[in-house]
Short mmCIF file of C-alpha atoms in Angstrom, two decimals:
data_model
loop_
_atom_site.label_atom_id
_atom_site.label_comp_id
_atom_site.label_asym_id
_atom_site.label_seq_id
_atom_site.Cartn_x
_atom_site.Cartn_y
_atom_site.Cartn_z
CA MET A 1 -45.55 -24.33 0.51
CA VAL A 2 -41.94 -26.09 0.58
CA ILE A 3 -40.52 -24.23 -2.38
CA PRO A 4 -41.45 -20.80 -0.97
CA LEU A 5 -40.01 -21.70 2.33
CA ILE A 6 -36.71 -22.70 0.66
CA ILE A 7 -36.31 -19.50 -1.27
CA LYS A 8 -37.16 -17.60 1.83
CA ASP A 9 -34.34 -19.43 3.61
CA LYS A 10 -31.81 -18.73 0.76
CA SER A 11 -32.88 -15.19 0.73
CA LYS A 12 -31.90 -14.98 4.54
CA ILE A 13 -28.73 -16.63 3.96
CA LYS A 14 -27.73 -14.40 1.17
CA GLU A 15 -28.91 -11.27 3.19
CA PHE A 16 -26.64 -12.73 6.15
CA PHE A 17 -23.65 -13.00 4.03
CA ARG A 18 -24.26 -9.57 2.27
CA LYS A 19 -24.26 -7.85 5.60
CA TYR A 20 -21.78 -9.84 7.64
CA GLY A 21 -19.43 -11.52 5.18
CA THR A 22 -16.66 -9.14 5.93
CA VAL A 23 -16.93 -9.66 9.59
CA LEU A 24 -17.06 -13.56 9.14
CA GLY A 25 -14.07 -13.21 6.84
CA ALA A 26 -12.15 -11.43 9.64
CA LEU A 27 -13.17 -14.27 12.07
CA ILE A 28 -11.75 -16.79 9.63
CA ILE A 29 -8.50 -15.15 9.31
CA PHE A 30 -8.08 -14.62 13.16
CA ILE A 31 -8.85 -18.46 13.58
CA ALA A 32 -6.58 -19.37 10.88
CA PHE A 33 -3.61 -17.50 12.12
CA SER A 34 -4.49 -18.52 15.65
CA LEU A 35 -4.18 -22.29 14.81
CA THR A 36 -1.05 -21.77 12.44
CA THR A 37 1.24 -19.64 14.60
CA GLU A 38 1.83 -20.17 18.40
CA ARG A 39 2.61 -16.55 19.24
CA PHE A 40 -0.37 -14.90 17.12
CA LEU A 41 -3.03 -15.47 20.10
CA THR A 42 -1.06 -14.01 22.87
CA SER A 43 -1.90 -10.99 24.80
CA SER A 44 1.44 -9.36 23.95
CA ASN A 45 0.85 -9.90 20.37
CA MET A 46 -2.88 -8.70 20.52
CA LEU A 47 -1.64 -5.48 22.01
CA MET A 48 1.00 -5.05 19.39
CA LEU A 49 -1.34 -5.76 16.68
CA LEU A 50 -3.76 -3.06 17.94
CA ARG A 51 -0.82 -0.67 18.25
CA GLN A 52 0.37 -1.46 14.54
CA MET A 53 -3.31 -0.96 13.22
CA SER A 54 -3.84 2.39 15.30
CA MET A 55 -2.40 4.75 12.70
CA LEU A 56 -3.59 2.92 9.85
CA THR A 57 -7.03 3.25 11.38
CA ILE A 58 -6.98 6.88 12.02
CA ILE A 59 -5.66 7.65 8.55
CA ALA A 60 -8.54 5.28 7.04
CA LEU A 61 -11.17 6.89 9.23
CA GLY A 62 -10.41 10.37 7.63
CA PHE A 63 -10.47 8.82 4.21
CA THR A 64 -13.92 7.40 5.03
CA PHE A 65 -15.24 10.89 4.95
CA VAL A 66 -13.78 11.48 1.71
CA MET A 67 -15.27 8.18 0.19
CA GLY A 68 -18.52 8.65 2.01
CA ALA A 69 -18.86 11.77 -0.09
CA GLY A 70 -18.01 9.83 -3.25
CA GLY A 71 -14.32 11.35 -3.28
CA PHE A 72 -10.84 9.73 -3.31
CA ASP A 73 -7.47 10.80 -1.99
CA MET A 74 -4.09 9.67 -3.39
CA SER A 75 -1.90 12.12 -1.52
CA ILE A 76 -2.12 10.12 1.82
CA GLY A 77 1.34 8.32 1.72
CA SER A 78 3.40 11.40 0.66
CA ALA A 79 1.49 13.83 2.97
CA CYS A 80 2.35 11.60 5.73
CA GLY A 81 6.13 11.65 5.16
CA LEU A 82 5.83 15.36 4.53
CA VAL A 83 4.31 15.97 7.92
CA THR A 84 6.75 13.94 9.53
CA MET A 85 9.62 15.74 8.06
CA LEU A 86 8.12 19.30 8.74
CA PHE A 87 7.57 18.29 12.45
CA ALA A 88 11.02 17.15 12.95
CA LEU A 89 12.81 20.02 11.14
CA THR A 90 10.49 22.57 13.21
CA PHE A 91 11.01 20.96 16.33
CA LEU A 92 14.87 20.52 16.14
CA GLY A 93 15.16 24.03 14.60
CA THR A 94 13.25 25.83 17.36
CA GLY A 95 13.32 23.56 20.25
CA SER A 96 9.55 24.03 20.66
CA LEU A 97 7.51 20.72 20.82
CA LEU A 98 4.16 22.77 20.54
CA LEU A 99 5.37 24.78 17.51
CA GLY A 100 6.38 21.35 15.93
CA LEU A 101 3.02 19.97 16.48
CA MET A 102 1.19 22.97 15.28
CA VAL A 103 3.19 23.15 11.97
CA ALA A 104 2.43 19.38 11.45
CA LEU A 105 -1.22 19.73 12.08
CA ALA A 106 -1.22 22.76 9.92
CA CYS A 107 0.61 20.91 7.11
CA GLY A 108 -2.19 18.19 7.04
CA LEU A 109 -4.89 20.78 7.14
CA LEU A 110 -3.00 22.70 4.19
CA ILE A 111 -2.81 19.60 2.04
CA GLY A 112 -6.47 18.77 2.81
CA LEU A 113 -7.42 22.36 1.88
CA ILE A 114 -5.53 22.09 -1.46
CA ASN A 115 -6.97 18.76 -2.26
CA GLY A 116 -10.51 19.89 -1.40
CA PHE A 117 -10.15 23.25 -3.52
CA LEU A 118 -8.95 21.44 -6.64
CA ALA A 119 -11.49 18.70 -6.49
CA ALA A 120 -14.61 20.70 -5.34
CA TYR A 121 -14.20 24.01 -6.50
CA ILE A 122 -11.95 23.87 -9.36
CA GLY A 123 -13.54 20.59 -10.53
CA LEU A 124 -10.43 18.42 -11.23
CA PRO A 125 -11.16 14.57 -10.87
CA ASP A 126 -10.20 13.63 -7.40
CA PHE A 127 -7.67 10.81 -8.67
CA ILE A 128 -5.74 13.47 -10.83
CA ALA A 129 -5.89 16.44 -8.16
CA THR A 130 -4.87 14.26 -5.17
CA PHE A 131 -2.38 12.30 -7.11
CA ALA A 132 -0.74 15.63 -8.19
CA VAL A 133 -0.76 17.14 -4.63
CA GLY A 134 0.77 13.97 -3.28
CA SER A 135 3.49 14.04 -5.80
CA ILE A 136 4.33 17.62 -4.98
CA ALA A 137 4.36 16.83 -1.09
CA TYR A 138 6.79 13.95 -2.24
CA GLY A 139 8.92 16.34 -4.00
CA ILE A 140 9.11 18.78 -1.26
CA LYS A 141 10.06 16.40 1.48
CA MET A 142 12.86 15.05 -0.70
CA MET A 143 13.82 18.49 -1.33
CA LEU A 144 14.18 19.31 2.29
CA THR A 145 15.85 16.17 3.49
CA LYS A 146 17.58 14.82 0.43
CA GLY A 147 15.88 11.44 1.34
CA ASN A 148 17.62 11.18 4.56
CA PRO A 149 16.02 10.27 7.87
CA ILE A 150 16.18 12.90 10.62
CA PHE A 151 16.84 11.13 14.11
CA TYR A 152 15.64 12.81 17.26
CA PRO A 153 17.92 13.43 20.26
CA GLN A 154 17.74 11.26 23.30
CA ASP A 155 16.44 13.82 25.67
CA MET A 156 13.06 14.31 23.75
CA PRO A 157 10.17 15.49 25.91
CA ALA A 158 8.47 12.78 27.72
CA ILE A 159 4.99 13.79 26.40
CA PHE A 160 6.33 13.32 22.90
CA THR A 161 7.59 9.96 23.42
CA PHE A 162 4.31 8.91 25.17
CA LEU A 163 2.22 9.66 22.14
CA GLY A 164 3.70 6.82 20.06
CA GLN A 165 5.37 4.64 22.71
CA GLY A 166 3.35 5.21 26.14
CA PHE A 167 0.97 2.96 27.78
CA VAL A 168 -2.28 3.73 30.12
CA GLY A 169 -2.03 0.54 32.05
CA PRO A 170 -1.47 -2.27 29.91
CA ILE A 171 -3.09 -0.51 26.92
CA PRO A 172 -0.74 1.38 24.40
CA PHE A 173 -1.76 4.92 24.27
CA PRO A 174 -2.01 4.94 20.37
CA VAL A 175 -4.75 2.20 20.79
CA ILE A 176 -6.67 4.61 23.10
CA LEU A 177 -6.33 7.31 20.54
CA MET A 178 -7.60 4.99 17.77
CA PHE A 179 -10.82 4.04 19.80
CA PHE A 180 -11.45 7.60 20.64
CA PHE A 181 -11.30 8.61 16.96
CA LEU A 182 -13.33 5.68 15.91
CA ALA A 183 -16.10 6.69 18.50
CA LEU A 184 -15.99 10.35 17.18
CA ALA A 185 -16.34 9.33 13.68
CA ILE A 186 -19.07 7.00 14.24
CA PHE A 187 -20.90 9.83 16.00
CA VAL A 188 -20.30 12.49 13.63
CA LEU A 189 -21.21 10.41 10.53
CA ASN A 190 -24.34 8.78 12.04
CA LYS A 191 -25.68 11.54 14.52
CA THR A 192 -24.73 14.77 12.95
CA SER A 193 -26.22 16.77 9.87
CA LEU A 194 -22.52 16.88 8.60
CA GLY A 195 -22.50 12.95 8.55
CA ARG A 196 -26.03 12.83 6.78
CA ARG A 197 -24.90 15.29 4.35
CA VAL A 198 -21.80 13.48 3.49
CA TYR A 199 -23.60 10.29 2.77
CA ALA A 200 -26.27 12.30 0.85
CA ILE A 201 -23.49 13.62 -1.45
CA GLY A 202 -21.85 10.29 -1.99
CA GLY A 203 -25.27 8.41 -2.43
CA ASN A 204 -26.70 10.98 -5.09
CA PRO A 205 -24.90 14.29 -5.66
CA THR A 206 -27.62 15.55 -7.92
CA ALA A 207 -30.41 14.89 -5.38
CA ALA A 208 -28.24 16.42 -2.67
CA LEU A 209 -27.74 19.70 -4.83
CA TYR A 210 -31.47 19.85 -5.07
CA ALA A 211 -32.05 19.32 -1.70
CA GLY A 212 -29.88 22.49 -1.04
CA ILE A 213 -26.84 20.89 0.15
CA ASN A 214 -23.71 22.82 -0.46
CA ILE A 215 -21.72 19.97 -2.04
CA LYS A 216 -18.46 21.94 -2.71
CA LYS A 217 -18.36 22.94 0.89
CA TYR A 218 -18.87 19.59 2.43
CA ARG A 219 -16.49 17.83 0.03
CA LEU A 220 -13.97 20.45 1.13
CA ILE A 221 -14.73 19.58 4.73
CA THR A 222 -13.98 15.86 3.98
CA PHE A 223 -10.59 16.55 2.58
CA LEU A 224 -9.77 18.85 5.59
CA ILE A 225 -10.85 15.86 7.90
CA SER A 226 -8.53 13.35 5.78
CA GLY A 227 -5.62 15.90 6.12
CA LEU A 228 -5.95 16.35 9.62
CA SER A 229 -6.27 12.50 10.25
CA VAL A 230 -3.13 12.07 8.42
CA ALA A 231 -1.30 14.63 10.37
CA ILE A 232 -2.30 13.08 13.70
CA ALA A 233 -1.32 9.65 12.52
CA SER A 234 1.97 11.03 11.37
CA ILE A 235 2.72 12.54 14.76
CA ILE A 236 1.95 9.31 16.52
CA LEU A 237 4.31 7.43 13.91
CA THR A 238 7.09 9.63 14.28
CA SER A 239 6.93 9.41 17.99
CA ARG A 240 6.81 5.62 17.92
CA LEU A 241 9.79 5.35 15.46
CA GLY A 242 11.86 8.09 17.32
CA SER A 243 12.80 9.34 13.96
CA ALA A 244 11.30 11.01 10.85
CA GLN A 245 11.61 8.69 8.00
CA PRO A 246 10.74 10.35 4.54
CA LEU A 247 9.27 7.08 3.23
CA ALA A 248 7.53 6.08 6.48
CA GLY A 249 3.91 6.75 5.28
CA GLU A 250 4.22 5.54 1.62
CA GLU A 251 2.82 2.23 2.39
CA TYR A 252 -0.23 3.57 4.17
CA LEU A 253 -1.85 4.62 0.77
CA LEU A 254 -2.53 1.15 -0.44
CA ASP A 255 -3.48 -0.21 3.06
CA VAL A 256 -6.03 2.55 3.55
CA ILE A 257 -7.63 2.16 0.12
CA ALA A 258 -7.80 -1.51 0.76
CA VAL A 259 -9.25 -0.93 4.37
CA VAL A 260 -12.01 1.55 3.14
CA PHE A 261 -12.92 -0.69 0.18
CA LEU A 262 -13.45 -3.69 2.68
CA SER A 263 -15.38 -1.18 4.61
CA THR A 264 -17.70 -0.71 1.80
CA THR A 265 -18.56 -4.31 1.74
CA MET A 266 -20.06 -4.25 5.26
CA PHE A 267 -23.37 -4.27 6.48
CA GLY A 268 -24.79 -4.20 2.72
CA GLU A 269 -25.20 -0.57 2.16
CA GLY A 270 -22.23 -0.32 -0.10
CA GLU A 271 -21.01 2.76 1.66
CA PRO A 272 -17.99 3.28 3.91
CA THR A 273 -18.66 3.40 7.62
CA PRO A 274 -16.25 3.96 10.63
CA SER A 275 -17.07 0.40 11.96
CA GLY A 276 -16.57 -1.01 8.55
CA THR A 277 -13.30 0.70 8.39
CA PHE A 278 -12.30 -0.77 11.73
CA VAL A 279 -12.86 -4.05 10.56
CA GLY A 280 -10.98 -3.51 7.51
CA ALA A 281 -8.03 -2.26 9.24
CA LEU A 282 -8.22 -5.28 11.42
CA ILE A 283 -8.17 -7.55 8.50
CA ILE A 284 -5.13 -5.85 6.81
CA SER A 285 -3.34 -5.61 10.08
CA MET A 286 -3.72 -9.27 10.90
CA LEU A 287 -2.69 -10.25 7.45
CA ASN A 288 0.46 -8.21 8.03
CA ASN A 289 1.16 -9.57 11.41
CA GLY A 290 0.18 -13.15 10.90
CA LEU A 291 2.02 -13.53 7.44
CA THR A 292 5.11 -12.02 9.11
CA MET A 293 5.16 -14.45 11.93
CA LEU A 294 4.64 -17.26 9.18
CA ASN A 295 7.79 -15.86 7.68
CA VAL A 296 5.96 -15.21 4.36
CA GLN A 297 8.10 -13.05 1.95
CA TYR A 298 6.92 -9.43 1.74
CA TYR A 299 5.98 -9.63 -1.92
CA PHE A 300 3.41 -12.31 -1.14
CA GLN A 301 1.96 -10.38 1.58
CA TYR A 302 1.27 -7.50 -1.09
CA ILE A 303 -0.31 -10.16 -3.28
CA THR A 304 -2.44 -11.62 -0.54
CA LYS A 305 -3.85 -8.37 0.73
CA GLY A 306 -4.72 -7.29 -2.87
CA SER A 307 -6.50 -10.76 -3.48
CA VAL A 308 -8.51 -10.42 -0.32
CA VAL A 309 -9.95 -7.04 -1.38
CA ILE A 310 -10.70 -8.23 -4.70
CA LEU A 311 -12.23 -11.54 -3.22
CA ALA A 312 -14.38 -9.24 -0.76
CA VAL A 313 -15.63 -6.80 -3.30
CA LEU A 314 -16.61 -9.69 -5.81
CA LEU A 315 -18.45 -11.56 -3.10
CA ALA A 316 -20.23 -8.38 -2.01
CA VAL A 317 -21.40 -7.90 -5.61
CA ALA A 318 -22.31 -11.23 -6.09
CA PHE A 319 -24.70 -11.09 -2.91
CA GLY A 320 -26.27 -8.05 -4.41
CA GLN A 321 -24.60 -5.22 -2.69
CA LYS A 322 -24.39 -1.76 -4.44
CA LEU A 323 -20.99 -0.30 -4.35
CA ARG A 324 -21.13 3.46 -4.30
CA VAL A 325 -17.39 4.27 -4.65
CA LYS A 326 -16.69 6.91 -7.31
CA PHE A 327 -13.57 8.48 -8.58
#
């Protein structure tokens, strides 16, 4: 009787780490930085941390839809830069903030449409199609700006400044937007037919096809959502910076991939989820924030983030989790 009980306890422990190992890792990182840096666990730094992770989370939530359907998107970084550039050029050229916002959102949707058309309807591998589109976006933004940033005048409309720098009480407005889009993504992926079909396609596209799901259509929709999320985050970013930087979004690509991979290691299902994406963004943002406070060189920060992702995925596989990430 003793041996079966021991085996049962080991299985429970394994199941616990399989489901909550990533959350436990986030908690360990939080405690470690709280003990090693005096300024980490302060209200001002916590709010700054949330504001820093807001744009990363919004982009990663869109990416969660793409990966939930078994896809991949390499165009994120360059698309982000192109959206900021087109927004700045349109606004400064016409003086219309509304037109600038519409052009920025349309640019994100257009990139998502091209990605989805090439990957879902033409049949190009996601990695190649989105990498090529990202390369084109990179070339266009450099052609338009010659690589130079665009600075906004001091008398920008207050609503534009509020998007990236405003507060509602003590809470930064981008943080409120982040939680709004997080709740929206949780609802759509868990409570709507769109979400169920996205996960069905990601889990078994052949079975989804036989079930009558229009795979091409729903894969295209996931890329549109990703493009729109990039555009929204880019608008917030350019408002926060007070300028349009051609290379501002390039670093998001690796961080978003890391975030959504961490998401797949949560709750034992092997599929990206919005709540998992939030925890993944928190981990990556805490590493960026904490390591900067410890004056760790930037190259070690890249090494650390990459090592954390590899460790999380290896542990998830070791605990019996099935990863359903495809390319």
